[in-house]
Amino acid sequence: MTSEPTVTRFAPSPTGYLHLGHVRSALEGWRAARCAGGRFLLRLEDIDQTRCRDEYAAAILDDLAWLGLSWDGPVRKQSEHFDDYRNALDRLEAMGVLYPCFCTRREIQEEIARAGGAPHAPSELPYPGTCRGLGSRQRAEKQRSGIDYALRLDLARALALTGPLDWVEEEGEGPCGKLADPTSLGDVVLARKDVPTSYHLAVTVDDAIQGVTLVTRGADLATATHVHRVLQALLDLPTPRYRHHALMTDADGRRLSKRDRALTIRSMRESGISPAEIIARAALAGEGAAPSGTEIRANLNRGGGEDRLRHPGIPGRPGREVHAAGRNRGSRG
Ligand SMILES: [Zn+2]
């Protein structure tokens, strides 16, 4: 159908060690690229400088190399590309689809409650639009006063410019057209006073700059794709295909998270589990047979080869990481 080479990416945030769920995601992109003779790129989503740490970034690269999930070309670190996001933001500003929002989290929750929204999960509800109608004088006054603010996308204005949008989703049975309906996310934050981007803006700009043709990521980000499609249209960026895969859960149906230290690749390595075994587990989960947490923990206990990591032959592993891993042990809840 098309001769353009497949380019995929894996884009973790260096806020902790990789766990099995990440491997599942990386494997999805890696396989799609390798099967098509394309390229698999690596990106570190580190715009939140308060939570990201260099040692986690190094550990991510090291774990991927150890697993054999090799990537092509240089690693793109978002923190080194704020100019790209600033340019995109300036274009959106010039189109009149941004407005400053001065609300605190509490004010947003109170506004939602006042409007009769569910009091239990306000974070799930879109921003009620409190600051959308502020006059230019009020905006200028508040901005001059030095208080914090966010820049939000005026979704109604954006959609008036773009018209209806869709994208191609790769599902089990093959490609399928999806209509973009970003209303459930509402006026998302695209930047903050001191940070010229947010997740939504950075990921959209990066996928275009890196020439990504197929975005593979967890189903938890499927909602975000609706708004990314709008940003692509506003910024004249190409639209990749998307494949949202099921998330891995443990035996109790809980999503694997960075908090579950037992399931990090780091701990599995330390317990003597081989790369092939980890890959097999992550791959199996893709077929709808997620390994149970109990099963994985049993394997960890069985492994026991504490010093397996100290053997030579682990590619690209800087010596300082033994120290880093030890220092962090148990430090994150
Ligand atoms: Zn507001």
mmCIF file of C-alpha atoms and ligand atoms in Angstrom:
data_model
loop_
_atom_site.group_PDB
_atom_site.id
_atom_site.type_symbol
_atom_site.label_atom_id
_atom_site.label_comp_id
_atom_site.label_asym_id
_atom_site.label_seq_id
_atom_site.Cartn_x
_atom_site.Cartn_y
_atom_site.Cartn_z
ATOM 1 C CA MET A 1 0.000 0.000 0.000
ATOM 2 C CA THR A 2 2.701 2.438 1.030
ATOM 3 C CA SER A 3 6.439 2.261 0.632
ATOM 4 C CA GLU A 4 7.275 4.453 3.614
ATOM 5 C CA PRO A 5 9.442 2.557 6.097
ATOM 6 C CA THR A 6 7.937 1.735 9.489
ATOM 7 C CA VAL A 7 9.346 3.883 12.281
ATOM 8 C CA THR A 8 8.272 3.118 15.840
ATOM 9 C CA ARG A 9 9.436 4.396 19.201
ATOM 10 C CA PHE A 10 9.523 3.562 22.875
ATOM 11 C CA ALA A 11 9.182 6.612 25.100
ATOM 12 C CA PRO A 12 9.545 5.944 28.831
ATOM 13 C CA SER A 13 9.936 8.585 31.553
ATOM 14 C CA PRO A 14 13.086 8.199 33.658
ATOM 15 C CA THR A 15 11.208 8.432 36.957
ATOM 16 C CA GLY A 16 11.964 4.857 38.019
ATOM 17 C CA TYR A 17 13.242 1.514 36.779
ATOM 18 C CA LEU A 18 11.596 -0.272 33.854
ATOM 19 C CA HIS A 19 9.115 -2.975 34.767
ATOM 20 C CA LEU A 20 7.532 -5.784 32.801
ATOM 21 C CA GLY A 21 4.754 -3.526 31.518
ATOM 22 C CA HIS A 22 7.363 -1.264 29.923
ATOM 23 C CA VAL A 23 9.026 -4.237 28.269
ATOM 24 C CA ARG A 24 5.667 -5.247 26.851
ATOM 25 C CA SER A 25 5.370 -1.772 25.338
ATOM 26 C CA ALA A 26 8.950 -1.629 24.067
ATOM 27 C CA LEU A 27 8.611 -5.089 22.543
ATOM 28 C CA GLU A 28 5.491 -4.036 20.659
ATOM 29 C CA GLY A 29 7.352 -1.189 18.947
ATOM 30 C CA TRP A 30 10.581 -3.131 18.509
ATOM 31 C CA ARG A 31 8.852 -6.066 16.810
ATOM 32 C CA ALA A 32 6.737 -3.874 14.542
ATOM 33 C CA ALA A 33 9.889 -2.073 13.345
ATOM 34 C CA ARG A 34 12.115 -5.139 13.037
ATOM 35 C CA CYS A 35 9.460 -7.215 11.221
ATOM 36 C CA ALA A 36 9.037 -4.449 8.656
ATOM 37 C CA GLY A 37 12.752 -3.774 8.260
ATOM 38 C CA GLY A 38 12.093 -0.330 9.745
ATOM 39 C CA ARG A 39 13.561 1.676 12.604
ATOM 40 C CA PHE A 40 12.932 1.511 16.353
ATOM 41 C CA LEU A 41 13.655 4.775 18.172
ATOM 42 C CA LEU A 42 14.121 5.581 21.821
ATOM 43 C CA ARG A 43 12.937 8.760 23.492
ATOM 44 C CA LEU A 44 13.186 9.816 27.118
ATOM 45 C CA GLU A 45 10.189 11.830 28.247
ATOM 46 C CA ASP A 46 11.926 13.889 30.894
ATOM 47 C CA ILE A 47 10.215 17.267 30.820
ATOM 48 C CA ASP A 48 9.260 16.910 34.473
ATOM 49 C CA GLN A 49 12.722 17.685 35.801
ATOM 50 C CA THR A 50 11.605 17.366 39.419
ATOM 51 C CA ARG A 51 10.775 13.667 39.041
ATOM 52 C CA CYS A 52 13.261 12.495 36.398
ATOM 53 C CA ARG A 53 16.728 11.328 37.348
ATOM 54 C CA ASP A 54 19.833 10.682 35.276
ATOM 55 C CA GLU A 55 20.481 7.359 36.949
ATOM 56 C CA TYR A 56 17.046 6.090 35.924
ATOM 57 C CA ALA A 57 17.698 7.265 32.359
ATOM 58 C CA ALA A 58 20.984 5.335 32.342
ATOM 59 C CA ALA A 59 19.264 2.276 33.838
ATOM 60 C CA ILE A 60 16.566 2.326 31.128
ATOM 61 C CA LEU A 61 19.180 2.290 28.351
ATOM 62 C CA ASP A 62 21.105 -0.405 30.128
ATOM 63 C CA ASP A 63 18.082 -2.649 30.755
ATOM 64 C CA LEU A 64 16.930 -2.366 27.130
ATOM 65 C CA ALA A 65 20.404 -3.251 25.855
ATOM 66 C CA TRP A 66 20.581 -6.173 28.264
ATOM 67 C CA LEU A 67 17.204 -7.415 26.997
ATOM 68 C CA GLY A 68 18.434 -7.177 23.386
ATOM 69 C CA LEU A 69 15.889 -4.497 22.462
ATOM 70 C CA SER A 70 18.346 -2.434 20.444
ATOM 71 C CA TRP A 71 17.303 0.976 19.158
ATOM 72 C CA ASP A 72 18.370 2.976 16.129
ATOM 73 C CA GLY A 73 20.083 6.354 16.142
ATOM 74 C CA PRO A 74 20.572 8.734 19.052
ATOM 75 C CA VAL A 75 18.231 8.828 22.049
ATOM 76 C CA ARG A 76 16.012 11.910 22.012
ATOM 77 C CA LYS A 77 15.757 13.575 25.421
ATOM 78 C CA GLN A 78 12.808 15.926 25.635
ATOM 79 C CA SER A 79 14.587 18.194 28.111
ATOM 80 C CA GLU A 80 17.078 19.083 25.348
ATOM 81 C CA HIS A 81 14.405 20.221 22.900
ATOM 82 C CA PHE A 82 12.372 22.887 24.657
ATOM 83 C CA ASP A 83 12.894 25.179 21.620
ATOM 84 C CA ASP A 84 10.889 22.789 19.446
ATOM 85 C CA TYR A 85 7.971 22.874 21.894
ATOM 86 C CA ARG A 86 8.229 26.656 22.283
ATOM 87 C CA ASN A 87 7.947 27.041 18.483
ATOM 88 C CA ALA A 88 4.856 24.851 18.361
ATOM 89 C CA LEU A 89 3.348 26.737 21.293
ATOM 90 C CA ASP A 90 3.977 30.086 19.587
ATOM 91 C CA ARG A 91 2.172 28.852 16.489
ATOM 92 C CA LEU A 92 -0.836 27.765 18.555
ATOM 93 C CA GLU A 93 -0.794 31.090 20.384
ATOM 94 C CA ALA A 94 -0.828 32.942 17.060
ATOM 95 C CA MET A 95 -3.854 30.886 15.992
ATOM 96 C CA GLY A 96 -5.746 32.009 19.089
ATOM 97 C CA VAL A 97 -6.358 28.507 20.418
ATOM 98 C CA LEU A 98 -4.572 28.970 23.781
ATOM 99 C CA TYR A 99 -5.651 30.755 26.939
ATOM 100 C CA PRO A 100 -4.024 31.129 30.363
ATOM 101 C CA CYS A 101 -5.683 29.314 33.259
ATOM 102 C CA PHE A 102 -4.970 30.554 36.781
ATOM 103 C CA CYS A 103 -7.027 27.944 38.653
ATOM 104 C CA THR A 104 -5.497 25.830 41.370
ATOM 105 C CA ARG A 105 -6.340 22.144 41.479
ATOM 106 C CA ARG A 106 -8.680 22.809 44.400
ATOM 107 C CA GLU A 107 -10.512 25.582 42.557
ATOM 108 C CA ILE A 108 -11.068 23.271 39.596
ATOM 109 C CA GLN A 109 -12.489 20.557 41.861
ATOM 110 C CA GLU A 110 -14.779 23.059 43.591
ATOM 111 C CA GLU A 111 -16.021 24.373 40.265
ATOM 112 C CA ILE A 112 -16.779 20.860 39.050
ATOM 113 C CA ALA A 113 -18.653 20.100 42.270
ATOM 114 C CA ARG A 114 -20.626 23.368 41.972
ATOM 115 C CA ALA A 115 -21.628 22.421 38.447
ATOM 116 C CA GLY A 116 -22.966 19.121 39.755
ATOM 117 C CA GLY A 117 -20.081 16.965 38.551
ATOM 118 C CA ALA A 118 -19.119 13.738 40.295
ATOM 119 C CA PRO A 119 -17.350 14.713 43.513
ATOM 120 C CA HIS A 120 -15.499 11.388 43.671
ATOM 121 C CA ALA A 121 -13.315 11.568 40.619
ATOM 122 C CA PRO A 122 -12.816 15.197 39.630
ATOM 123 C CA SER A 123 -9.426 14.389 38.130
ATOM 124 C CA GLU A 124 -11.250 12.256 35.549
ATOM 125 C CA LEU A 125 -13.431 15.139 34.476
ATOM 126 C CA PRO A 126 -12.357 17.767 31.981
ATOM 127 C CA TYR A 127 -11.493 21.285 33.088
ATOM 128 C CA PRO A 128 -14.762 23.234 33.491
ATOM 129 C CA GLY A 129 -13.505 26.199 31.468
ATOM 130 C CA THR A 130 -13.479 28.754 34.284
ATOM 131 C CA CYS A 131 -10.724 30.936 32.759
ATOM 132 C CA ARG A 132 -11.780 30.572 29.132
ATOM 133 C CA GLY A 133 -13.992 33.633 29.309
ATOM 134 C CA LEU A 134 -11.589 35.998 31.087
ATOM 135 C CA GLY A 135 -11.207 39.328 29.337
ATOM 136 C CA SER A 136 -7.819 40.354 28.005
ATOM 137 C CA ARG A 137 -7.421 42.986 30.767
ATOM 138 C CA GLN A 138 -8.100 40.454 33.519
ATOM 139 C CA ARG A 139 -5.665 38.031 31.911
ATOM 140 C CA ALA A 140 -2.948 40.656 31.642
ATOM 141 C CA GLU A 141 -3.470 41.751 35.254
ATOM 142 C CA LYS A 142 -3.252 38.224 36.593
ATOM 143 C CA GLN A 143 -0.198 37.417 34.501
ATOM 144 C CA ARG A 144 1.524 40.588 35.703
ATOM 145 C CA SER A 145 0.798 39.669 39.327
ATOM 146 C CA GLY A 146 3.258 36.808 38.925
ATOM 147 C CA ILE A 147 0.950 33.942 39.969
ATOM 148 C CA ASP A 148 1.371 30.553 38.360
ATOM 149 C CA TYR A 149 -0.717 29.692 35.363
ATOM 150 C CA ALA A 150 -1.104 27.016 32.718
ATOM 151 C CA LEU A 151 -1.772 27.462 29.018
ATOM 152 C CA ARG A 152 -4.778 25.443 27.932
ATOM 153 C CA LEU A 153 -6.033 24.448 24.505
ATOM 154 C CA ASP A 154 -9.342 26.087 23.660
ATOM 155 C CA LEU A 155 -10.783 22.902 22.214
ATOM 156 C CA ALA A 156 -13.942 24.440 20.751
ATOM 157 C CA ARG A 157 -11.898 27.015 18.828
ATOM 158 C CA ALA A 158 -9.412 24.355 17.764
ATOM 159 C CA LEU A 159 -12.119 22.062 16.420
ATOM 160 C CA ALA A 160 -13.730 24.952 14.580
ATOM 161 C CA LEU A 161 -10.431 25.337 12.724
ATOM 162 C CA THR A 162 -9.717 21.676 12.073
ATOM 163 C CA GLY A 163 -13.155 20.239 11.347
ATOM 164 C CA PRO A 164 -13.730 16.479 11.868
ATOM 165 C CA LEU A 165 -10.568 14.367 12.190
ATOM 166 C CA ASP A 166 -9.717 10.693 12.128
ATOM 167 C CA TRP A 167 -6.746 8.344 12.226
ATOM 168 C CA VAL A 168 -5.883 4.739 11.407
ATOM 169 C CA GLU A 169 -5.836 2.378 14.376
ATOM 170 C CA GLU A 170 -4.150 -1.002 13.927
ATOM 171 C CA GLU A 171 -6.261 -3.522 15.737
ATOM 172 C CA GLY A 172 -6.205 -7.298 15.929
ATOM 173 C CA GLU A 173 -8.117 -7.681 12.658
ATOM 174 C CA GLY A 174 -6.175 -5.010 10.809
ATOM 175 C CA PRO A 175 -6.295 -1.270 10.198
ATOM 176 C CA CYS A 176 -9.473 0.521 11.164
ATOM 177 C CA GLY A 177 -10.511 4.172 10.908
ATOM 178 C CA LYS A 178 -11.154 6.029 14.175
ATOM 179 C CA LEU A 179 -12.966 9.311 14.496
ATOM 180 C CA ALA A 180 -11.268 11.785 16.843
ATOM 181 C CA ASP A 181 -13.533 12.862 19.703
ATOM 182 C CA PRO A 182 -11.384 14.805 22.185
ATOM 183 C CA THR A 183 -14.285 16.299 24.138
ATOM 184 C CA SER A 184 -13.828 13.924 27.085
ATOM 185 C CA LEU A 185 -10.405 15.478 27.732
ATOM 186 C CA GLY A 186 -11.615 19.039 27.317
ATOM 187 C CA ASP A 187 -9.238 21.996 27.368
ATOM 188 C CA VAL A 188 -5.993 20.163 28.157
ATOM 189 C CA VAL A 189 -2.898 21.890 29.533
ATOM 190 C CA LEU A 190 -0.269 22.408 26.827
ATOM 191 C CA ALA A 191 2.295 24.362 28.847
ATOM 192 C CA ARG A 192 2.947 26.023 32.176
ATOM 193 C CA LYS A 193 4.236 29.449 33.009
ATOM 194 C CA ASP A 194 7.812 28.216 33.293
ATOM 195 C CA VAL A 195 7.698 25.076 31.125
ATOM 196 C CA PRO A 196 6.862 25.590 27.441
ATOM 197 C CA THR A 197 5.267 22.175 27.000
ATOM 198 C CA SER A 198 3.232 19.369 28.509
ATOM 199 C CA TYR A 199 3.052 15.669 27.745
ATOM 200 C CA HIS A 200 0.459 16.191 25.001
ATOM 201 C CA LEU A 201 2.380 18.860 23.122
ATOM 202 C CA ALA A 202 5.829 17.280 23.483
ATOM 203 C CA VAL A 203 4.754 13.818 22.353
ATOM 204 C CA THR A 204 2.929 15.177 19.306
ATOM 205 C CA VAL A 205 5.862 17.367 18.246
ATOM 206 C CA ASP A 206 8.426 14.620 18.907
ATOM 207 C CA ASP A 207 6.591 11.941 16.933
ATOM 208 C CA ALA A 208 6.588 14.303 13.947
ATOM 209 C CA ILE A 209 10.222 15.410 14.312
ATOM 210 C CA GLN A 210 11.392 11.814 14.739
ATOM 211 C CA GLY A 211 9.382 10.683 11.709
ATOM 212 C CA VAL A 212 7.420 8.084 13.673
ATOM 213 C CA THR A 213 4.945 6.301 11.383
ATOM 214 C CA LEU A 214 3.441 3.868 13.892
ATOM 215 C CA VAL A 215 2.828 4.822 17.524
ATOM 216 C CA THR A 216 2.598 1.767 19.759
ATOM 217 C CA ARG A 217 1.616 2.441 23.355
ATOM 218 C CA GLY A 218 -0.595 1.252 26.181
ATOM 219 C CA ALA A 219 -4.380 1.419 26.046
ATOM 220 C CA ASP A 220 -4.268 3.917 28.932
ATOM 221 C CA LEU A 221 -3.072 6.519 26.419
ATOM 222 C CA ALA A 222 -5.793 5.829 23.837
ATOM 223 C CA THR A 223 -7.854 8.793 25.066
ATOM 224 C CA ALA A 224 -4.873 11.110 24.612
ATOM 225 C CA THR A 225 -4.662 10.186 20.912
ATOM 226 C CA HIS A 226 -7.880 12.120 20.268
ATOM 227 C CA VAL A 227 -6.275 15.374 21.384
ATOM 228 C CA HIS A 228 -2.921 14.555 19.747
ATOM 229 C CA ARG A 229 -4.792 14.251 16.467
ATOM 230 C CA VAL A 230 -6.163 17.778 16.962
ATOM 231 C CA LEU A 231 -2.666 19.150 17.667
ATOM 232 C CA GLN A 232 -1.317 17.441 14.536
ATOM 233 C CA ALA A 233 -4.012 19.101 12.443
ATOM 234 C CA LEU A 234 -3.407 22.546 13.978
ATOM 235 C CA LEU A 235 0.365 22.292 13.564
ATOM 236 C CA ASP A 236 0.287 20.707 10.092
ATOM 237 C CA LEU A 237 2.063 17.594 11.301
ATOM 238 C CA PRO A 238 1.737 14.144 9.698
ATOM 239 C CA THR A 239 -0.517 11.628 11.418
ATOM 240 C CA PRO A 240 1.108 8.314 12.309
ATOM 241 C CA ARG A 241 -0.844 5.095 12.578
ATOM 242 C CA TYR A 242 -1.599 3.980 16.131
ATOM 243 C CA ARG A 243 -1.668 0.682 17.949
ATOM 244 C CA HIS A 244 -2.865 0.781 21.559
ATOM 245 C CA HIS A 245 -2.060 -2.460 23.330
ATOM 246 C CA ALA A 246 -3.608 -4.018 26.419
ATOM 247 C CA LEU A 247 -1.891 -3.194 29.693
ATOM 248 C CA MET A 248 -0.270 -5.889 31.781
ATOM 249 C CA THR A 249 -1.864 -6.652 35.081
ATOM 250 C CA ASP A 250 -0.887 -8.988 37.878
ATOM 251 C CA ALA A 251 -2.945 -11.895 39.208
ATOM 252 C CA ASP A 252 -5.135 -9.499 41.166
ATOM 253 C CA GLY A 253 -5.927 -7.516 38.051
ATOM 254 C CA ARG A 254 -3.811 -4.580 39.227
ATOM 255 C CA ARG A 255 -1.868 -2.688 36.652
ATOM 256 C CA LEU A 256 1.885 -3.135 36.975
ATOM 257 C CA SER A 257 3.441 0.043 38.228
ATOM 258 C CA LYS A 258 6.783 1.491 39.086
ATOM 259 C CA ARG A 259 5.821 1.179 42.726
ATOM 260 C CA ASP A 260 5.977 -2.616 42.549
ATOM 261 C CA ARG A 261 9.697 -3.024 42.941
ATOM 262 C CA ALA A 262 9.536 -6.809 42.664
ATOM 263 C CA LEU A 263 8.530 -6.521 39.048
ATOM 264 C CA THR A 264 11.281 -4.200 37.859
ATOM 265 C CA ILE A 265 13.674 -5.549 35.249
ATOM 266 C CA ARG A 266 16.435 -4.555 37.659
ATOM 267 C CA SER A 267 15.166 -6.930 40.366
ATOM 268 C CA MET A 268 14.553 -9.699 37.861
ATOM 269 C CA ARG A 269 18.135 -9.346 36.629
ATOM 270 C CA GLU A 270 19.411 -9.436 40.167
ATOM 271 C CA SER A 271 17.384 -12.597 40.784
ATOM 272 C CA GLY A 272 18.968 -14.373 37.845
ATOM 273 C CA ILE A 273 16.041 -14.345 35.429
ATOM 274 C CA SER A 274 17.372 -14.353 31.868
ATOM 275 C CA PRO A 275 16.579 -11.739 29.198
ATOM 276 C CA ALA A 276 14.895 -14.445 27.099
ATOM 277 C CA GLU A 277 12.603 -15.366 29.977
ATOM 278 C CA ILE A 278 11.622 -11.752 30.573
ATOM 279 C CA ILE A 279 10.967 -11.188 26.865
ATOM 280 C CA ALA A 280 8.880 -14.362 26.728
ATOM 281 C CA ARG A 281 6.776 -13.189 29.642
ATOM 282 C CA ALA A 282 6.257 -9.735 28.160
ATOM 283 C CA ALA A 283 5.407 -11.254 24.769
ATOM 284 C CA LEU A 284 2.993 -13.784 26.222
ATOM 285 C CA ALA A 285 1.128 -11.011 27.924
ATOM 286 C CA GLY A 286 0.474 -9.626 24.464
ATOM 287 C CA GLU A 287 -1.462 -12.774 23.619
ATOM 288 C CA GLY A 288 -3.806 -12.148 26.511
ATOM 289 C CA ALA A 289 -2.077 -14.481 28.960
ATOM 290 C CA ALA A 290 -0.530 -12.089 31.438
ATOM 291 C CA PRO A 291 1.735 -13.767 33.970
ATOM 292 C CA SER A 292 0.422 -13.567 37.481
ATOM 293 C CA GLY A 293 2.253 -11.498 40.058
ATOM 294 C CA THR A 294 2.485 -14.592 42.247
ATOM 295 C CA GLU A 295 4.086 -16.523 39.424
ATOM 296 C CA ILE A 296 6.622 -13.805 38.775
ATOM 297 C CA ARG A 297 7.444 -13.425 42.450
ATOM 298 C CA ALA A 298 7.856 -17.211 42.756
ATOM 299 C CA ASN A 299 10.337 -17.072 39.920
ATOM 300 C CA LEU A 300 12.172 -14.217 41.538
ATOM 301 C CA ASN A 301 12.537 -16.186 44.741
ATOM 302 C CA ARG A 302 13.615 -19.268 42.844
ATOM 303 C CA GLY A 303 16.203 -17.319 40.815
ATOM 304 C CA GLY A 304 18.298 -16.154 43.711
ATOM 305 C CA GLY A 305 21.465 -15.641 41.606
ATOM 306 C CA GLU A 306 22.261 -12.389 43.321
ATOM 307 C CA ASP A 307 25.586 -11.801 41.687
ATOM 308 C CA ARG A 308 24.557 -12.771 38.184
ATOM 309 C CA LEU A 309 24.752 -9.084 37.333
ATOM 310 C CA ARG A 310 28.389 -8.911 38.196
ATOM 311 C CA HIS A 311 29.350 -11.357 35.468
ATOM 312 C CA PRO A 312 30.891 -9.782 32.391
ATOM 313 C CA GLY A 313 29.174 -9.783 29.030
ATOM 314 C CA ILE A 314 26.249 -7.502 29.794
ATOM 315 C CA PRO A 315 26.387 -5.002 26.955
ATOM 316 C CA GLY A 316 26.716 -1.320 27.644
ATOM 317 C CA ARG A 317 26.419 -1.505 31.369
ATOM 318 C CA PRO A 318 28.283 1.334 33.069
ATOM 319 C CA GLY A 319 29.963 0.306 36.294
ATOM 320 C CA ARG A 320 28.398 3.064 38.351
ATOM 321 C CA GLU A 321 24.959 1.528 38.108
ATOM 322 C CA VAL A 322 25.630 -1.169 40.679
ATOM 323 C CA HIS A 323 26.167 1.666 43.079
ATOM 324 C CA ALA A 324 23.150 3.613 41.854
ATOM 325 C CA ALA A 325 20.878 0.596 42.080
ATOM 326 C CA GLY A 326 22.045 -0.132 45.593
ATOM 327 C CA ARG A 327 21.604 3.411 46.753
ATOM 328 C CA ASN A 328 18.037 3.567 45.495
ATOM 329 C CA ARG A 329 16.936 0.291 46.834
ATOM 330 C CA GLY A 330 13.669 0.765 48.638
ATOM 331 C CA SER A 331 13.947 4.509 48.525
ATOM 332 C CA ARG A 332 10.861 4.905 46.370
ATOM 333 C CA GLY A 333 7.580 3.732 47.802
HETATM 334 ZN ZN ZN B 1 -8.690 28.255 35.113
#
